[in-house]
Amino acid sequence: MTMINDKPAILVVDDDLTNIQVGIRMLKDVDDYQMIFATSGEQALERVKEHDFDLILLDILMQPMDGFEVCRRLKADKATHHIPVVFLTARTDSDSLIQGFELGGVDYVTKPFNAHELCARVKTHLELKRYHDRDIEETQREIILMMSAVCEFKSVETGQHINRVAEISALLARLAGCSGQLCQEIRWAAAMHDVGKVAIPDAILHKPARLTPQEFEIIKTHTVYGHDILRHSTRQLLRCAAVIAHQHHEHWDGSGYPQGLSGEEIDLRGRIVIIADVFDALLQKRAYKHAWSYDEVLDYMRERRGTEFDPRLLDLFFAHINEVVEIEERLKDVIVHHPKDA
């Protein structure tokens, strides 16, 4: 599913193109909405698989699938049950109104449309959804912060690694042309990229030496564990985090893990976090390695352009390396020296 852009996205469903044109014209006269239409119930169900919508304006009297059946299917699907549905109809009998509300519709607009009524109802329901989404996002962010804290506690030497990867990922997403909303999703979700390490034994996670091949195979499973922890959520932010947790060790040439994906088979969000994660991890001292210099890290990444890293994204990364370094310096690990016992 793709985000359309940062404008409110409305799907208008009616088997009469004239009604669609009238409704779209009325709404576009008062606000800059992103409008998409469908001329049948079947087409509407396909549209919601392709895009994220903030509101659906749904005609009732359509054939062969009427609006009530479309609404029933939308509300039965975890991916679409949260989208508010406003029915468009010339029917105002109480039985129809009750049936619509029982199926999960939030309102009715009667035909022929009154411009003031249509625009006012659409604006009201978009505002209600915005408040609802904001509350959900805040809850998801709280969950992410708590789970990130658990991950950081589990791997105590990572310090500010989580925050640096999140900030660099958001920067790279913006440079790659992602919408403001998607950039924020990536920023928060990237903080969860290593959440699967909670399932890795401490003896392996903190081993102060090179891992054996068998131990490395166990480390690699943190991508699968992270995905399994997050993948069952229906919330956009946590679904984004599931993708990143699963794919942040895939390589452009297919040599990564756990799936061996290559090129654009790897989700853009995963390709972004791969770059941010490797860059920051190599700069930091670990129990099993010394801290690399900026020059060493950048040389390593240049050598792996088109093998480990997406070439286009890596070019953007290098073109804005000063901004990346600013994030690194601003979020440096703070080393606390405790006084010796007297």
Coordinates of N, CA and C in Angstrom, one line a residue, residues 13 58-63 65-68 87-89 91 96 100 108 111:
V13 N -16.9 6.8 -4.3 CA -17.4 5.6 -4.9 C -18.8 5.8 -5.3
L58 N -19.2 6.9 -0.1 CA -19.7 5.6 -0.7 C -21.2 5.6 -1.0
D59 N -21.4 5.5 -2.3 CA -22.8 5.4 -2.8 C -23.4 4.0 -2.3
I60 N -24.7 4.0 -2.0 CA -25.4 2.8 -1.5 C -25.9 2.0 -2.7
L61 N -26.6 2.6 -3.6 CA -27.3 1.9 -4.7 C -26.4 1.7 -5.9
M62 N -25.6 0.6 -5.8 CA -24.8 0.2 -6.9 C -25.0 -1.3 -7.2
Q63 N -24.7 -1.7 -8.4 CA -24.8 -3.1 -8.8 C -23.5 -3.5 -9.4
M65 N -22.5 -5.1 -6.5 CA -22.2 -5.0 -5.1 C -22.6 -3.6 -4.6
D66 N -23.6 -3.6 -3.7 CA -24.1 -2.3 -3.2 C -23.1 -1.7 -2.1
G67 N -23.4 -0.5 -1.7 CA -22.5 0.2 -0.8 C -22.5 -0.5 0.6
F68 N -23.6 -1.1 1.0 CA -23.7 -1.7 2.3 C -22.7 -2.9 2.3
F87 N -21.9 7.5 3.8 CA -22.7 7.0 2.7 C -23.3 8.2 1.9
L88 N -23.4 8.0 0.6 CA -24.0 8.9 -0.4 C -25.3 8.2 -0.8
T89 N -26.4 8.9 -0.6 CA -27.7 8.2 -1.0 C -28.8 9.2 -1.1
R91 N -31.7 7.7 -0.4 CA -32.6 7.1 0.5 C -32.4 7.6 1.9
S96 N -32.8 2.2 6.3 CA -31.5 2.3 5.6 C -30.4 3.0 6.5
G100 N -26.9 1.3 7.8 CA -25.6 1.9 7.5 C -24.8 2.1 8.7
Y108 N -24.2 10.2 6.7 CA -24.9 10.1 5.5 C -24.8 11.5 4.8
K111 N -28.4 12.9 -1.7 CA -28.3 13.4 -3.1 C -29.7 13.9 -3.5

